[in-house]
């Protein structure tokens, strides 16, 4: 009886360690995501500053309203595309993170389920 209890406790601890490790792994993923998204946000901010500077330069050197409108449209197109690129990077990072979360959780569920089934197996208890 004591051997069965000890074995069951060991298996339960093993399953708990697996879940704990997964939580630690997920925290690592989360920190990586925060870092990568921070880099994208910093890049987007930098692009916004550059766009503002370009617009001020355009204002200072352009006198004709038509020329200004045309140059302004070019700036919007150029920096708008850069903003879209940053948004796409952020989306890609988020999608990758959710995929990694799902993969790790699925692996843990399978591992813990297998361990729990082995712990509850009547052949092990006999």
Coordinates of C-alpha atoms in Angstrom, one line a residue:
X1 CA 0.0 0.0 0.0
X2 CA 2.8 2.4 0.9
X3 CA 4.6 1.7 -2.3
X4 CA 1.5 2.5 -4.3
X5 CA 1.0 5.7 -2.4
X6 CA 4.6 6.7 -2.9
X7 CA 4.5 5.9 -6.6
X8 CA 1.2 7.9 -7.0
X9 CA 2.7 10.9 -5.1
X10 CA 5.9 10.7 -7.3
X11 CA 3.8 10.6 -10.5
X12 CA 1.6 13.5 -9.3
X13 CA 4.7 15.5 -8.5
X14 CA 6.1 14.7 -11.9
X15 CA 2.9 16.0 -13.6
X16 CA 3.0 19.1 -11.4
X17 CA 6.7 19.7 -12.5
X18 CA 5.6 19.4 -16.1
X19 CA 2.9 22.0 -15.7
X20 CA 5.2 24.3 -13.8
X21 CA 7.9 24.0 -16.5
X22 CA 5.3 24.9 -19.1
X23 CA 4.3 28.0 -17.1
X24 CA 7.9 29.0 -17.0
X25 CA 8.3 28.4 -20.7
X26 CA 5.2 30.5 -21.4
X27 CA 6.6 33.4 -19.3
X28 CA 9.7 33.2 -21.4
X29 CA 7.7 33.4 -24.5
X30 CA 5.8 36.4 -23.1
X31 CA 9.0 38.2 -22.2
X32 CA 10.3 37.6 -25.8
X33 CA 7.0 38.9 -27.2
X34 CA 7.2 42.1 -25.1
X35 CA 10.7 42.7 -26.2
X36 CA 10.0 42.1 -29.9
X37 CA 6.8 44.2 -29.8
X38 CA 8.7 47.0 -28.0
X39 CA 11.3 47.0 -30.7
X40 CA 8.5 47.3 -33.3
X41 CA 6.9 50.1 -31.3
X42 CA 10.2 51.9 -31.1
X43 CA 10.6 51.6 -34.8
X44 CA 7.1 52.9 -35.5
X45 CA 7.8 55.9 -33.2
X46 CA 11.1 56.6 -34.9
X47 CA 9.3 56.5 -38.3
X48 CA 6.7 59.0 -36.9
X49 CA 9.5 61.4 -35.9
X50 CA 11.1 61.0 -39.3
X51 CA 7.8 61.7 -41.0
X52 CA 7.2 64.8 -38.9
X53 CA 10.7 66.1 -39.8
X54 CA 10.2 65.3 -43.5
X55 CA 6.9 67.2 -43.4
X56 CA 8.6 70.3 -41.7
X57 CA 11.3 70.2 -44.3
X58 CA 8.7 70.0 -47.0
X59 CA 6.9 73.0 -45.5
X60 CA 10.0 75.1 -45.4
X61 CA 11.1 74.4 -49.0
X62 CA 7.8 74.3 -50.9
X63 CA 5.9 77.4 -51.8
X64 CA 3.5 76.2 -54.5
X65 CA 0.4 74.6 -53.0
X66 CA 0.2 72.0 -55.8
X67 CA 3.8 71.0 -55.4
X68 CA 3.2 70.8 -51.6
X69 CA 0.1 68.6 -52.1
X70 CA 2.0 66.3 -54.4
X71 CA 5.0 66.0 -52.1
X72 CA 2.7 65.5 -49.1
X73 CA 1.0 62.7 -50.9
X74 CA 4.4 61.1 -51.5
X75 CA 5.2 61.4 -47.8
X76 CA 1.9 59.8 -46.8
X77 CA 2.5 57.0 -49.2
X78 CA 6.1 56.4 -48.0
X79 CA 5.5 56.6 -44.3
X80 CA 2.1 55.0 -44.5
X81 CA 3.7 51.9 -46.0
X82 CA 6.4 52.0 -43.3
X83 CA 3.6 52.1 -40.6
X84 CA 1.8 49.2 -42.3
X85 CA 5.1 47.2 -42.3
X86 CA 5.4 47.8 -38.5
X87 CA 1.8 46.8 -38.0
X88 CA 2.4 43.6 -40.0
X89 CA 5.5 42.8 -37.9
X90 CA 3.5 43.3 -34.7
X91 CA 0.8 41.0 -36.1
X92 CA 3.3 38.4 -37.1
X93 CA 4.9 38.4 -33.7
X94 CA 1.6 38.0 -32.0
X95 CA 0.6 35.1 -34.3
X96 CA 3.9 33.4 -33.7
X97 CA 3.4 33.8 -29.9
X98 CA -0.1 32.4 -29.9
X99 CA 1.1 29.4 -32.0
X100 CA 4.0 28.8 -29.6
X101 CA 1.6 29.1 -26.6
X102 CA -0.7 26.6 -28.2
X103 CA 2.1 24.2 -29.1
X104 CA 3.5 24.2 -25.6
X105 CA 0.2 23.9 -23.9
X106 CA -0.8 21.0 -26.2
X107 CA 2.5 19.2 -25.5
X108 CA 2.0 19.7 -21.7
X109 CA -1.6 18.5 -21.8
X110 CA -0.5 15.4 -23.7
X111 CA 2.4 14.8 -21.3
X112 CA 0.4 15.4 -18.1
X113 CA -2.5 13.3 -19.4
X114 CA -0.2 10.4 -20.2
X115 CA 1.3 10.7 -16.7
X116 CA -2.1 10.9 -15.0
X117 CA -3.3 7.8 -16.9
X118 CA -0.3 5.9 -15.9
X119 CA -0.8 7.0 -12.3
X120 CA -4.4 5.9 -12.4
X121 CA -3.7 2.7 -14.2
X122 CA -5.1 -0.4 -12.3
X123 CA -2.1 -2.5 -13.3
X124 CA 0.2 -0.1 -11.5
X125 CA -1.9 -0.1 -8.4
X126 CA -1.9 -3.9 -8.1

